[in-house]
Amino acid sequence: MGSSCSRPHSLNEADAAENTRSADIDRRILQETKAEQHIHKLLLLGAGESGKSTIFKQIKLLFQTGFDEAELRSYTSVIHANVYQTVKILYEGAKELAQVEPDSSKYVLSPDSQEIGEKLSEISARLEYPFLNKELVEDVRKLWQDPAIQETYSRGSILQVPDCAQYFMENLDRLAELDYVPTKEDVLHARVRTNGVVETQFSPLGESKRGGEVYRLYDVGGQRNERRKWIHLFEGVDAVIFCAAISEYDQMLFEDETKNRMMETKELFDWVLKQRCFEKTSFMLFLNKFDIFERKVQKVPLSVCEWFKDYQPTAPGKQEVEHAYEFVKKKFEELYFQSSKPDRVDRVFKIYRTTALDQKLVKKTFKLIDESMRRSREGT
């Protein structure tokens, strides 16, 4: 990764014209109001699978007009693809575990499941997937319910099983309905990697209210091959929002299965903190996927991650969850101050516990960010 800064990347914004005269007037007033204000630039960064794209979708739902029916329908193919991809990962994972695990019998599928697995795996290998129907859903369900697949799913951390797997498997019948239109919840769970740069403009007060601060949020792909595009956006940033998926302390990168995801996040956060462009830039750290972390940390010790090897657990249950979270939070705080030069430590630095799927929590978090940035600009 380079360390120099180049000119901001110029991006074309889609101008959604309204159909009625009154709507045109409202839109013009809103644009004129925004033109009089400084538009604050937010940069959403993080490694792949950190939940950035879900945060980005929440912004549209919370502070803009949301998704119309055409946009919702456009996610149908993505959601069906998520189901096929999940099936393929689990089926191939079961075969692999049956060969390498000491207790290999746990991963051996029934003959019927084996046949279904081959059929669905072949479909998943196509460039274009067929839409789910009742027959395919029945096959998916039978395979999903096979004890060997469930045992494989319990090892999902080592197999790149997407977080959306359980949710979509519990909604299979609905996904295959002839008149299926994805819900907002479906869209939030849908997994599609961000390629290139996407941007949106919003106010935490909402599009219908004037007088609030206006922000332009940029999201870029988190995988390694996408990060070369980051540098073009580094100038003129008012705040960096860095997403760290704290539930991924026992998982490996999608693009490099020898590298722990949390260690990659640590190194990436360290690199971003040291960028010369961000000497006076506010940092908002999202410790994301707390919902998954809460369930996992009671089963998988934090110490499996090299960064957390000195962790000492306490009592089980909610107390242990809070103890583990505070430990992780402290690690990131220490990294921030270690990586920040003395003249940079007075820049705004806030940590937020987030679950990108939790709409109320995301709304509250962005309102807190808005308040924090207001106070910083006012010098209070």
XYZ file of C-alpha atoms in Angstrom:
380
model
C 0.000 0.000 0.000
C 1.236 3.458 -0.809
C 1.347 6.313 1.634
C 1.044 9.355 -0.650
C -2.193 11.221 -1.299
C -3.582 12.092 -4.702
C -6.430 14.313 -5.852
C -9.983 13.297 -4.869
C -11.660 10.984 -7.347
C -14.451 12.676 -9.340
C -17.668 10.669 -9.350
C -20.883 11.319 -11.242
C -24.023 11.541 -9.069
C -27.328 10.245 -10.346
C -29.954 13.027 -10.297
C -33.336 11.408 -9.638
C -35.895 13.775 -11.211
C -39.358 13.954 -9.649
C -42.501 13.599 -11.761
C -44.651 16.354 -10.220
C -44.151 20.110 -10.046
C -44.466 20.212 -6.243
C -41.832 17.500 -5.876
C -39.527 19.457 -8.224
C -39.905 22.527 -6.039
C -39.174 20.558 -2.855
C -36.121 19.014 -4.434
C -34.796 22.386 -5.641
C -35.238 23.891 -2.181
C -33.381 20.966 -0.650
C -30.538 21.297 -3.167
C -30.273 25.039 -2.600
C -30.174 24.490 1.155
C -27.411 21.928 0.787
C -25.458 24.186 -1.566
C -25.294 26.785 1.201
C -23.852 24.229 3.602
C -20.514 22.542 3.752
C -20.952 18.905 2.745
C -18.886 16.787 5.115
C -16.967 13.929 3.542
C -17.081 10.564 5.301
C -14.946 7.631 4.198
C -16.146 4.126 5.078
C -13.186 1.744 5.298
C -12.532 -1.776 6.550
C -11.461 -5.214 5.439
C -13.683 -7.495 3.356
C -16.690 -8.969 5.192
C -16.565 -6.231 7.855
C -20.194 -5.198 7.267
C -19.511 -1.925 5.455
C -21.993 -2.585 2.658
C -24.753 -3.307 5.202
C -24.029 0.007 6.949
C -24.219 1.699 3.559
C -27.625 0.119 2.819
C -28.882 1.173 6.246
C -28.098 4.807 5.394
C -30.451 4.610 2.406
C -33.180 3.062 4.544
C -32.760 5.385 7.521
C -31.982 8.804 6.099
C -33.114 8.680 2.476
C -36.122 7.333 0.589
C -35.295 3.663 1.125
C -35.637 1.067 -1.636
C -38.486 1.203 -4.132
C -40.014 -2.025 -5.455
C -37.758 -2.134 -8.509
C -34.664 -1.856 -6.307
C -35.983 -4.525 -3.953
C -36.686 -6.859 -6.882
C -33.159 -6.337 -8.189
C -31.878 -8.141 -5.091
C -33.800 -11.338 -5.866
C -31.006 -12.795 -7.981
C -28.405 -11.792 -5.370
C -30.347 -13.521 -2.583
C -30.901 -16.694 -4.609
C -27.191 -16.693 -5.466
C -26.369 -16.414 -1.749
C -28.405 -19.597 -1.145
C -26.659 -21.527 -3.938
C -23.225 -20.323 -2.816
C -23.945 -21.362 0.771
C -25.025 -24.838 -0.342
C -21.916 -25.264 -2.466
C -19.570 -24.185 0.353
C -21.225 -26.543 2.837
C -21.391 -29.504 0.461
C -17.763 -29.205 -0.591
C -16.764 -28.466 2.999
C -18.405 -31.682 4.210
C -16.491 -33.714 1.633
C -13.221 -32.061 2.631
C -13.778 -32.515 6.378
C -14.718 -36.170 5.835
C -11.247 -36.696 4.400
C -9.143 -34.781 6.921
C -10.945 -34.919 10.279
C -10.233 -37.772 12.748
C -13.957 -38.280 13.385
C -14.730 -38.287 9.667
C -18.035 -40.178 9.936
C -19.750 -37.018 11.227
C -19.290 -35.415 7.816
C -20.500 -38.273 5.613
C -23.751 -37.424 3.842
C -26.611 -39.820 3.206
C -26.848 -41.175 -0.372
C -29.872 -38.935 -1.078
C -28.058 -35.861 0.236
C -25.003 -36.786 -1.797
C -27.093 -36.854 -4.971
C -28.786 -33.555 -4.132
C -25.431 -32.003 -3.237
C -23.968 -32.917 -6.622
C -26.997 -31.465 -8.404
C -26.965 -28.179 -6.473
C -23.184 -27.880 -6.651
C -23.379 -28.151 -10.436
C -26.007 -25.390 -10.521
C -23.840 -23.243 -8.240
C -20.931 -23.544 -10.678
C -22.891 -21.888 -13.495
C -22.370 -18.274 -14.469
C -26.123 -17.676 -14.108
C -28.285 -19.333 -11.459
C -31.923 -20.313 -12.009
C -34.419 -18.651 -9.711
C -35.382 -20.785 -6.744
C -38.629 -22.731 -7.093
C -40.479 -25.211 -4.864
C -38.559 -28.202 -6.202
C -35.138 -26.591 -5.750
C -36.081 -25.295 -2.301
C -37.064 -28.802 -1.242
C -33.639 -30.036 -2.380
C -31.864 -27.224 -0.546
C -33.849 -27.913 2.622
C -33.122 -31.665 2.546
C -29.410 -30.998 2.159
C -29.395 -28.287 4.840
C -31.111 -30.624 7.317
C -28.655 -33.490 6.769
C -26.716 -34.032 10.048
C -23.420 -33.991 8.154
C -24.210 -30.555 6.684
C -25.268 -29.230 10.084
C -22.007 -30.532 11.556
C -20.160 -28.824 8.715
C -22.068 -25.590 9.317
C -20.880 -25.635 12.942
C -17.368 -25.385 11.466
C -18.376 -22.415 9.338
C -15.563 -20.218 10.643
C -12.999 -22.210 8.670
C -15.101 -22.601 5.526
C -16.015 -19.018 4.523
C -19.725 -19.678 5.157
C -21.493 -16.296 4.772
C -23.193 -14.734 7.787
C -26.510 -14.706 5.909
C -26.678 -18.530 5.642
C -28.944 -19.246 8.614
C -31.301 -16.366 7.833
C -31.955 -17.388 4.226
C -32.210 -21.099 5.067
C -34.966 -20.220 7.559
C -36.864 -18.309 4.847
C -36.537 -20.699 1.890
C -40.266 -21.103 1.157
C -40.804 -17.353 1.031
C -37.776 -16.842 -1.244
C -39.236 -19.269 -3.802
C -42.706 -17.720 -4.043
C -43.695 -16.701 -7.589
C -44.481 -13.156 -6.502
C -41.481 -12.891 -4.150
C -40.288 -9.353 -3.540
C -37.310 -9.079 -1.143
C -38.057 -7.286 2.113
C -35.801 -4.614 3.578
C -34.540 -7.259 6.006
C -33.706 -9.578 3.087
C -31.778 -6.796 1.363
C -29.783 -6.065 4.511
C -28.814 -9.733 4.798
C -27.967 -10.076 1.099
C -24.248 -10.455 0.535
C -22.600 -8.866 -2.491
C -19.018 -7.644 -2.538
C -18.463 -3.930 -3.120
C -16.468 -3.285 -6.291
C -15.087 0.148 -7.033
C -16.458 3.199 -5.241
C -20.060 3.890 -4.261
C -21.276 7.083 -2.640
C -24.403 8.566 -1.138
C -25.405 11.907 0.340
C -27.572 12.164 3.445
C -28.454 14.050 6.598
C -29.011 12.278 9.939
C -32.138 14.432 10.212
C -33.496 12.834 7.044
C -34.091 14.130 3.520
C -37.406 15.768 4.475
C -35.920 18.080 7.095
C -33.837 21.159 6.363
C -31.137 22.673 8.493
C -29.275 19.506 9.392
C -25.663 18.734 8.559
C -25.154 17.072 5.187
C -22.706 14.222 4.685
C -21.373 12.455 1.619
C -20.399 8.887 2.448
C -17.980 6.924 0.263
C -17.699 3.150 0.452
C -15.008 1.152 -1.310
C -14.405 -2.575 -1.568
C -12.564 -4.057 1.411
C -10.807 -6.972 -0.290
C -7.090 -6.546 -0.875
C -7.398 -6.088 -4.640
C -9.850 -3.211 -4.095
C -7.711 -1.204 -1.658
C -5.572 0.404 -4.345
C -8.652 2.537 -5.106
C -8.798 3.931 -1.569
C -5.942 6.403 -1.907
C -7.816 8.486 -4.508
C -10.404 9.387 -1.880
C -8.089 10.258 1.003
C -7.938 14.046 0.609
C -10.489 16.387 2.158
C -11.971 13.738 4.464
C -13.776 15.045 7.556
C -14.045 11.639 9.218
C -12.994 8.063 8.602
C -15.484 5.410 9.687
C -13.505 2.208 10.093
C -15.478 -1.043 10.336
C -13.911 -3.919 12.267
C -15.854 -7.186 12.434
C -15.016 -8.293 15.962
C -16.720 -11.667 15.481
C -14.085 -12.730 12.961
C -11.240 -13.326 15.396
C -11.258 -17.054 14.571
C -11.699 -16.744 10.789
C -9.353 -16.534 7.818
C -9.464 -14.093 4.904
C -11.539 -14.984 1.864
C -8.624 -14.015 -0.403
C -5.873 -15.571 1.741
C -6.867 -18.522 3.902
C -3.541 -18.434 5.739
C -4.252 -15.003 7.208
C -6.448 -14.402 10.255
C -9.121 -11.777 9.565
C -8.617 -9.969 12.875
C -4.864 -9.708 12.296
C -5.568 -8.287 8.840
C -7.973 -5.760 10.384
C -5.380 -4.757 12.959
C -2.728 -4.146 10.290
C -5.171 -2.289 8.052
C -6.362 -0.006 10.858
C -2.752 0.713 11.795
C -1.942 1.630 8.175
C -4.953 3.934 7.825
C -4.168 5.714 11.104
C -0.677 6.569 9.886
C -1.733 8.198 6.615
C -0.440 11.766 6.364
C -3.770 12.911 4.895
C -5.562 12.048 8.139
C -3.458 14.116 10.566
C -6.494 16.173 11.598
C -9.196 13.747 10.496
C -11.732 12.375 12.964
C -11.828 8.595 13.398
C -15.002 6.662 14.152
C -14.321 3.001 14.872
C -17.239 0.602 14.482
C -16.678 -2.621 16.421
C -19.198 -4.373 14.230
C -21.042 -7.715 14.196
C -21.492 -7.624 17.954
C -24.534 -9.902 17.613
C -22.371 -12.700 16.183
C -19.534 -11.930 18.598
C -21.949 -12.258 21.520
C -22.866 -15.814 20.524
C -19.424 -16.926 19.432
C -17.271 -15.682 22.292
C -19.057 -18.005 24.730
C -17.968 -20.996 22.637
C -14.709 -19.969 20.963
C -12.051 -18.341 23.171
C -10.652 -14.979 22.058
C -7.150 -16.351 22.585
C -7.338 -18.329 19.318
C -6.349 -15.008 17.685
C -2.687 -14.076 18.080
C -3.560 -10.476 18.963
C -5.769 -11.664 21.819
C -3.575 -14.491 23.104
C -3.220 -12.804 26.536
C -6.989 -12.771 27.112
C -8.160 -14.318 30.395
C -11.867 -15.294 30.501
C -14.080 -14.663 33.523
C -17.473 -16.052 34.472
C -19.659 -17.476 31.668
C -22.735 -15.769 30.245
C -23.392 -12.057 29.684
C -20.585 -11.078 32.061
C -18.093 -12.938 29.886
C -19.432 -11.267 26.734
C -18.967 -7.795 28.219
C -15.527 -8.683 29.563
C -14.426 -9.980 26.154
C -15.837 -6.936 24.346
C -14.052 -4.510 26.672
C -10.809 -6.424 26.115
C -11.137 -6.110 22.329
C -12.091 -2.433 22.636
C -8.995 -1.775 24.764
C -6.783 -3.485 22.169
C -8.062 -1.135 19.471
C -7.668 1.891 21.754
C -4.057 0.930 22.459
C -3.409 0.479 18.750
C -4.868 3.915 18.022
C -2.571 5.702 20.466
C 0.466 3.644 19.482
C -0.108 4.419 15.802
C -0.893 8.117 16.236
C 1.931 10.644 16.357
C 1.858 13.051 19.346
C 0.444 15.831 17.161
C -2.439 13.627 16.055
C -3.752 12.234 19.315
C -6.058 15.216 19.840
C -8.084 14.422 16.717
C -11.567 13.095 17.467
C -11.553 9.339 18.128
C -14.746 7.515 19.050
C -15.543 3.820 19.353
C -19.047 2.485 18.763
C -20.414 -1.003 19.387
C -22.430 -1.810 16.277
C -24.533 -4.489 14.654
C -25.045 -3.405 11.066
C -28.340 -5.306 10.811
C -29.809 -3.441 13.797
C -31.525 -0.424 12.270
C -32.210 1.382 15.551
C -28.624 0.988 16.676
C -27.201 2.220 13.365
C -29.515 5.254 13.467
C -28.469 6.063 17.027
C -24.792 5.641 16.108
C -24.931 8.079 13.189
C -26.754 10.648 15.272
C -23.987 10.339 17.882
C -21.390 10.779 15.141
C -23.225 13.870 13.912
C -23.253 15.346 17.437
C -19.590 14.528 17.948
C -18.550 16.213 14.714
C -20.690 19.256 15.481
C -19.018 19.673 18.879
C -15.596 19.241 17.311
C -16.256 21.973 14.741
C -17.582 24.272 17.466
C -14.538 23.568 19.634
C -16.534 22.207 22.564
